[in-house]
Amino acid sequence: MSLDDLGTAVPLAGPAQRVVSLVPSLTEALVSVEPDAVVGATDWCTHPAALDVTRVRGTKNPDLAAIRALAPDVVVANKEENRELDVRRLRESGVAVWVTDIETVPQAVASMERLLGALGWTTPAWLTESHGLWCGPLPPVTRTVAVPIWRDPWMVVGAPTFTTDLLRRLGWANVYADPATSGPLSGALPGRAAGRYPAVDLADLDAAGADVVLLPDEPYVFTADDGPEAFTRTPTELVSGRLITWYGPSLVEAAALRA
């Protein structure tokens, strides 16, 4: 028995040979280590591009019957991305489920190390490199940012979230970070809304005091023609959502955002 991120004992014996992933970033991470062992993934698991596995619908509405039919050694889920109801139903039917819980980059690295150890798999070079790139002292703040993830209604990344912590480790303080949060977010500016993903008024977002508004391409697909035109006061930049919201091999690529 091994304990997942929530302290739940998960029955795993020997190297896992059949894994279903309900988390896009973890799918990419798992395939990078044992590609033949990943037998199922969600429709949102877009990396690697050539991934050829059974699709089990979405993160919020997985096809539990299809998952069971794959006879996995374990299903990998995430506390934020997946529903507790689905996890419980799988477990009640005898399927082992490993749940991750990630709100900071060091947590992501430690969580993946724990998961891979439980699976009986080796540690990939990108994970070792990510530890060195992201788990050291915080750099000085060089600019402030806001990160919308949706429009109509407008919603932004708040805290405590993996994205806010990753941005802070780039030297970018999220203006919507919770001012009551300490630790990894120390130095971030007080925001104008509390919560992990608060809804905000566009006028308030444009006047929030950020040096730049980062517009990712997921979950809402902001583009050059859809997003920047809404802001009259604050400069905007398009950014890869994968680089600022995914934990896995993308962490090595995301370090280049410091340049």
Tab-separated table of C-alpha atoms in Angstrom:
chain	number	residue	atom	x	y	z
A	1	MET	CA	0.000	0.000	0.000
A	2	SER	CA	1.147	3.521	-0.814
A	3	LEU	CA	-0.414	6.805	0.316
A	4	ASP	CA	-1.572	9.328	-2.283
A	5	ASP	CA	-1.453	13.109	-1.788
A	6	LEU	CA	-4.610	13.016	0.342
A	7	GLY	CA	-3.219	10.280	2.599
A	8	THR	CA	-5.450	7.573	1.158
A	9	ALA	CA	-3.948	4.097	0.949
A	10	VAL	CA	-3.863	2.891	-2.658
A	11	PRO	CA	-3.270	-0.822	-3.346
A	12	LEU	CA	-0.388	-1.073	-5.814
A	13	ALA	CA	1.830	-4.127	-6.150
A	14	GLY	CA	4.797	-4.162	-8.490
A	15	PRO	CA	5.341	-1.855	-11.464
A	16	ALA	CA	1.986	-0.647	-12.795
A	17	GLN	CA	1.320	-1.910	-16.320
A	18	ARG	CA	-2.122	-0.425	-16.996
A	19	VAL	CA	-2.800	3.190	-16.011
A	20	VAL	CA	-5.711	5.493	-16.829
A	21	SER	CA	-5.058	9.214	-16.394
A	22	LEU	CA	-7.840	11.747	-15.814
A	23	VAL	CA	-5.410	14.691	-15.637
A	24	PRO	CA	-3.986	16.128	-18.895
A	25	SER	CA	-0.649	17.271	-17.470
A	26	LEU	CA	-0.159	13.997	-15.625
A	27	THR	CA	-0.976	12.072	-18.786
A	28	GLU	CA	1.921	13.802	-20.503
A	29	ALA	CA	4.159	13.115	-17.520
A	30	LEU	CA	3.245	9.434	-17.287
A	31	VAL	CA	3.612	8.808	-21.019
A	32	SER	CA	7.083	10.364	-20.894
A	33	VAL	CA	8.145	7.594	-18.505
A	34	GLU	CA	6.176	4.486	-19.537
A	35	PRO	CA	4.253	5.210	-22.757
A	36	ASP	CA	2.978	1.658	-23.220
A	37	ALA	CA	1.528	1.539	-19.703
A	38	VAL	CA	-0.924	4.409	-20.210
A	39	VAL	CA	-4.049	2.761	-21.645
A	40	GLY	CA	-6.677	5.465	-21.152
A	41	ALA	CA	-6.943	9.247	-20.909
A	42	THR	CA	-9.505	12.046	-21.170
A	43	ASP	CA	-10.454	13.889	-24.332
A	44	TRP	CA	-8.552	16.882	-22.918
A	45	CYS	CA	-5.260	14.983	-22.739
A	46	THR	CA	-3.657	16.579	-25.799
A	47	HIS	CA	0.005	15.841	-25.069
A	48	PRO	CA	1.967	14.160	-26.372
A	49	ALA	CA	0.446	14.939	-29.750
A	50	ALA	CA	0.677	11.332	-30.964
A	51	LEU	CA	-1.053	9.890	-27.894
A	52	ASP	CA	-3.055	6.849	-29.003
A	53	VAL	CA	-5.073	5.480	-26.096
A	54	THR	CA	-8.714	4.812	-25.261
A	55	ARG	CA	-10.512	8.098	-24.552
A	56	VAL	CA	-12.774	8.155	-21.497
A	57	ARG	CA	-14.556	11.521	-22.013
A	58	GLY	CA	-13.733	14.570	-19.904
A	59	THR	CA	-12.198	15.374	-16.547
A	60	LYS	CA	-15.580	16.288	-15.033
A	61	ASN	CA	-17.664	13.595	-16.742
A	62	PRO	CA	-15.445	10.525	-17.211
A	63	ASP	CA	-16.975	7.373	-18.664
A	64	LEU	CA	-16.679	5.158	-15.610
A	65	ALA	CA	-17.815	2.055	-17.475
A	66	ALA	CA	-15.111	2.573	-20.099
A	67	ILE	CA	-12.528	3.051	-17.383
A	68	ARG	CA	-13.542	-0.163	-15.642
A	69	ALA	CA	-13.450	-2.033	-18.963
A	70	LEU	CA	-9.791	-1.083	-19.354
A	71	ALA	CA	-9.016	-3.025	-16.140
A	72	PRO	CA	-6.443	-0.493	-14.947
A	73	ASP	CA	-3.982	-1.180	-12.164
A	74	VAL	CA	-4.683	2.399	-11.095
A	75	VAL	CA	-6.537	5.528	-12.189
A	76	VAL	CA	-4.718	8.819	-11.627
A	77	ALA	CA	-6.883	11.803	-10.677
A	78	ASN	CA	-6.500	15.280	-9.205
A	79	LYS	CA	-8.422	16.884	-6.348
A	80	GLU	CA	-9.124	20.067	-8.313
A	81	GLU	CA	-9.693	18.701	-11.811
A	82	ASN	CA	-11.771	15.630	-11.023
A	83	ARG	CA	-14.936	15.050	-9.026
A	84	GLU	CA	-14.826	13.277	-5.677
A	85	LEU	CA	-18.019	11.475	-6.718
A	86	ASP	CA	-16.287	9.806	-9.664
A	87	VAL	CA	-13.306	8.844	-7.525
A	88	ARG	CA	-15.613	7.322	-4.932
A	89	ARG	CA	-17.648	5.376	-7.482
A	90	LEU	CA	-14.523	3.914	-9.045
A	91	ARG	CA	-13.171	2.885	-5.672
A	92	GLU	CA	-16.490	1.365	-4.651
A	93	SER	CA	-16.337	-0.814	-7.761
A	94	GLY	CA	-12.863	-2.048	-6.863
A	95	VAL	CA	-10.743	0.280	-9.009
A	96	ALA	CA	-7.643	1.729	-7.359
A	97	VAL	CA	-7.519	5.532	-7.659
A	98	TRP	CA	-4.527	7.749	-6.864
A	99	VAL	CA	-5.482	11.381	-6.164
A	100	THR	CA	-2.979	14.211	-6.444
A	101	ASP	CA	-3.336	17.572	-4.671
A	102	ILE	CA	-1.173	20.347	-6.102
A	103	GLU	CA	-1.161	24.076	-5.332
A	104	THR	CA	2.533	24.970	-5.731
A	105	VAL	CA	5.370	23.980	-8.029
A	106	PRO	CA	7.360	22.211	-5.259
A	107	GLN	CA	4.168	20.295	-4.397
A	108	ALA	CA	3.871	19.274	-8.050
A	109	VAL	CA	7.436	17.977	-8.151
A	110	ALA	CA	7.048	16.102	-4.859
A	111	SER	CA	3.652	14.739	-5.915
A	112	MET	CA	5.026	13.347	-9.170
A	113	GLU	CA	7.997	11.810	-7.370
A	114	ARG	CA	5.579	10.144	-4.937
A	115	LEU	CA	3.305	8.910	-7.732
A	116	LEU	CA	6.106	7.486	-9.857
A	117	GLY	CA	7.577	5.758	-6.815
A	118	ALA	CA	4.209	4.179	-6.033
A	119	LEU	CA	3.867	3.036	-9.657
A	120	GLY	CA	7.292	1.438	-9.463
A	121	TRP	CA	8.577	3.566	-12.345
A	122	THR	CA	11.864	5.417	-12.762
A	123	THR	CA	12.336	9.155	-12.238
A	124	PRO	CA	12.691	10.955	-15.600
A	125	ALA	CA	15.419	13.497	-16.259
A	126	TRP	CA	12.883	16.305	-16.741
A	127	LEU	CA	11.570	15.817	-13.186
A	128	THR	CA	15.052	16.002	-11.685
A	129	GLU	CA	15.729	19.106	-13.771
A	130	SER	CA	12.419	20.657	-12.689
A	131	HIS	CA	13.415	20.303	-9.046
A	132	GLY	CA	16.523	22.392	-9.669
A	133	LEU	CA	14.694	24.941	-11.807
A	134	TRP	CA	11.722	25.607	-9.543
A	135	CYS	CA	12.283	24.538	-5.948
A	136	GLY	CA	14.868	27.094	-4.836
A	137	PRO	CA	14.497	30.526	-3.195
A	138	LEU	CA	11.944	32.929	-4.624
A	139	PRO	CA	13.348	35.533	-7.025
A	140	PRO	CA	12.597	39.239	-6.641
A	141	VAL	CA	9.335	40.469	-8.137
A	142	THR	CA	10.015	42.003	-11.541
A	143	ARG	CA	6.449	42.671	-12.680
A	144	THR	CA	2.834	42.214	-11.677
A	145	VAL	CA	0.324	40.227	-13.702
A	146	ALA	CA	-3.308	39.191	-13.915
A	147	VAL	CA	-4.373	35.971	-15.621
A	148	PRO	CA	-7.922	35.617	-16.964
A	149	ILE	CA	-9.034	32.058	-17.612
A	150	TRP	CA	-12.513	32.870	-18.971
A	151	ARG	CA	-14.593	35.698	-20.358
A	152	ASP	CA	-18.342	36.373	-20.191
A	153	PRO	CA	-18.100	36.173	-17.247
A	154	TRP	CA	-14.491	37.175	-16.738
A	155	MET	CA	-12.680	34.905	-14.297
A	156	VAL	CA	-9.071	35.097	-13.180
A	157	VAL	CA	-6.486	32.922	-11.492
A	158	GLY	CA	-6.371	33.604	-7.763
A	159	ALA	CA	-4.680	31.790	-4.890
A	160	PRO	CA	-3.730	29.319	-3.647
A	161	THR	CA	-3.118	27.882	-7.094
A	162	PHE	CA	-0.278	26.197	-8.950
A	163	THR	CA	-0.338	28.932	-11.590
A	164	THR	CA	0.023	31.771	-9.091
A	165	ASP	CA	2.946	29.989	-7.433
A	166	LEU	CA	4.641	29.254	-10.761
A	167	LEU	CA	4.288	32.892	-11.812
A	168	ARG	CA	5.759	34.054	-8.508
A	169	ARG	CA	8.723	31.746	-9.075
A	170	LEU	CA	9.223	33.468	-12.416
A	171	GLY	CA	9.345	36.761	-10.522
A	172	TRP	CA	5.797	37.732	-11.475
A	173	ALA	CA	3.337	38.625	-8.719
A	174	ASN	CA	-0.334	37.893	-9.361
A	175	VAL	CA	-2.416	40.924	-8.360
A	176	TYR	CA	-5.284	38.562	-7.593
A	177	ALA	CA	-3.303	36.481	-5.139
A	178	ASP	CA	-5.024	36.294	-1.763
A	179	PRO	CA	-3.300	38.863	0.500
A	180	ALA	CA	-3.879	36.555	3.477
A	181	THR	CA	-1.737	33.849	1.895
A	182	SER	CA	1.837	33.601	3.086
A	183	GLY	CA	4.730	31.355	2.176
A	184	PRO	CA	5.227	30.816	-1.567
A	185	LEU	CA	3.156	33.883	-2.421
A	186	SER	CA	5.017	36.269	-0.150
A	187	GLY	CA	5.549	39.515	-1.998
A	188	ALA	CA	2.449	39.253	-4.192
A	189	LEU	CA	0.230	42.301	-4.297
A	190	PRO	CA	-3.156	42.267	-2.569
A	191	GLY	CA	-5.842	41.440	-5.101
A	192	ARG	CA	-9.287	42.869	-5.594
A	193	ALA	CA	-11.048	39.503	-5.307
A	194	ALA	CA	-10.509	36.459	-3.143
A	195	GLY	CA	-10.644	32.814	-4.069
A	196	ARG	CA	-8.912	30.378	-6.368
A	197	TYR	CA	-10.697	31.466	-9.555
A	198	PRO	CA	-12.828	34.511	-8.762
A	199	ALA	CA	-15.218	36.182	-11.178
A	200	VAL	CA	-14.308	39.837	-11.700
A	201	ASP	CA	-15.726	42.841	-13.493
A	202	LEU	CA	-13.812	43.621	-16.688
A	203	ALA	CA	-13.397	47.275	-15.733
A	204	ASP	CA	-11.936	46.246	-12.376
A	205	LEU	CA	-9.624	43.752	-14.096
A	206	ASP	CA	-8.379	46.417	-16.483
A	207	ALA	CA	-7.776	48.758	-13.533
A	208	ALA	CA	-6.309	46.164	-11.142
A	209	GLY	CA	-2.817	47.613	-11.398
A	210	ALA	CA	-1.121	44.768	-13.241
A	211	ASP	CA	1.825	45.575	-15.469
A	212	VAL	CA	0.408	43.096	-17.968
A	213	VAL	CA	-2.599	40.837	-18.415
A	214	LEU	CA	-1.542	37.353	-19.501
A	215	LEU	CA	-4.063	35.717	-21.847
A	216	PRO	CA	-3.605	31.923	-22.017
A	217	ASP	CA	-5.041	29.626	-24.682
A	218	GLU	CA	-6.811	27.393	-22.152
A	219	PRO	CA	-9.290	26.773	-20.702
A	220	TYR	CA	-10.666	29.756	-22.647
A	221	VAL	CA	-8.866	30.080	-25.968
A	222	PHE	CA	-7.736	33.697	-25.968
A	223	THR	CA	-6.274	34.787	-29.310
A	224	ALA	CA	-4.966	37.963	-30.907
A	225	ASP	CA	-8.536	38.691	-32.024
A	226	ASP	CA	-10.321	37.533	-28.882
A	227	GLY	CA	-9.193	39.091	-25.614
A	228	PRO	CA	-6.686	41.934	-26.107
A	229	GLU	CA	-9.348	44.250	-27.540
A	230	ALA	CA	-11.199	44.208	-24.207
A	231	PHE	CA	-8.411	46.074	-22.394
A	232	THR	CA	-7.903	49.795	-22.777
A	233	ARG	CA	-5.551	50.498	-19.859
A	234	THR	CA	-3.439	47.380	-19.353
A	235	PRO	CA	-1.088	45.813	-21.912
A	236	THR	CA	-1.777	42.174	-22.760
A	237	GLU	CA	0.363	39.201	-23.752
A	238	LEU	CA	-0.749	35.882	-25.214
A	239	VAL	CA	0.797	32.935	-23.388
A	240	SER	CA	0.656	29.156	-23.613
A	241	GLY	CA	-1.792	27.830	-21.052
A	242	ARG	CA	0.178	24.593	-20.904
A	243	LEU	CA	3.289	26.436	-19.750
A	244	ILE	CA	1.603	28.190	-16.834
A	245	THR	CA	-1.021	25.637	-15.750
A	246	TRP	CA	0.430	22.169	-16.465
A	247	TYR	CA	2.839	20.252	-14.252
A	248	GLY	CA	4.998	17.698	-16.028
A	249	PRO	CA	7.629	17.942	-18.785
A	250	SER	CA	6.244	21.421	-19.548
A	251	LEU	CA	7.937	22.676	-16.374
A	252	VAL	CA	11.299	22.581	-18.129
A	253	GLU	CA	9.887	24.563	-21.049
A	254	ALA	CA	8.133	27.038	-18.730
A	255	ALA	CA	11.446	28.040	-17.162
A	256	ALA	CA	12.282	29.792	-20.443
A	257	LEU	CA	9.545	32.357	-19.648
A	258	ARG	CA	12.060	33.947	-17.259
A	259	ALA	CA	14.100	35.208	-20.208
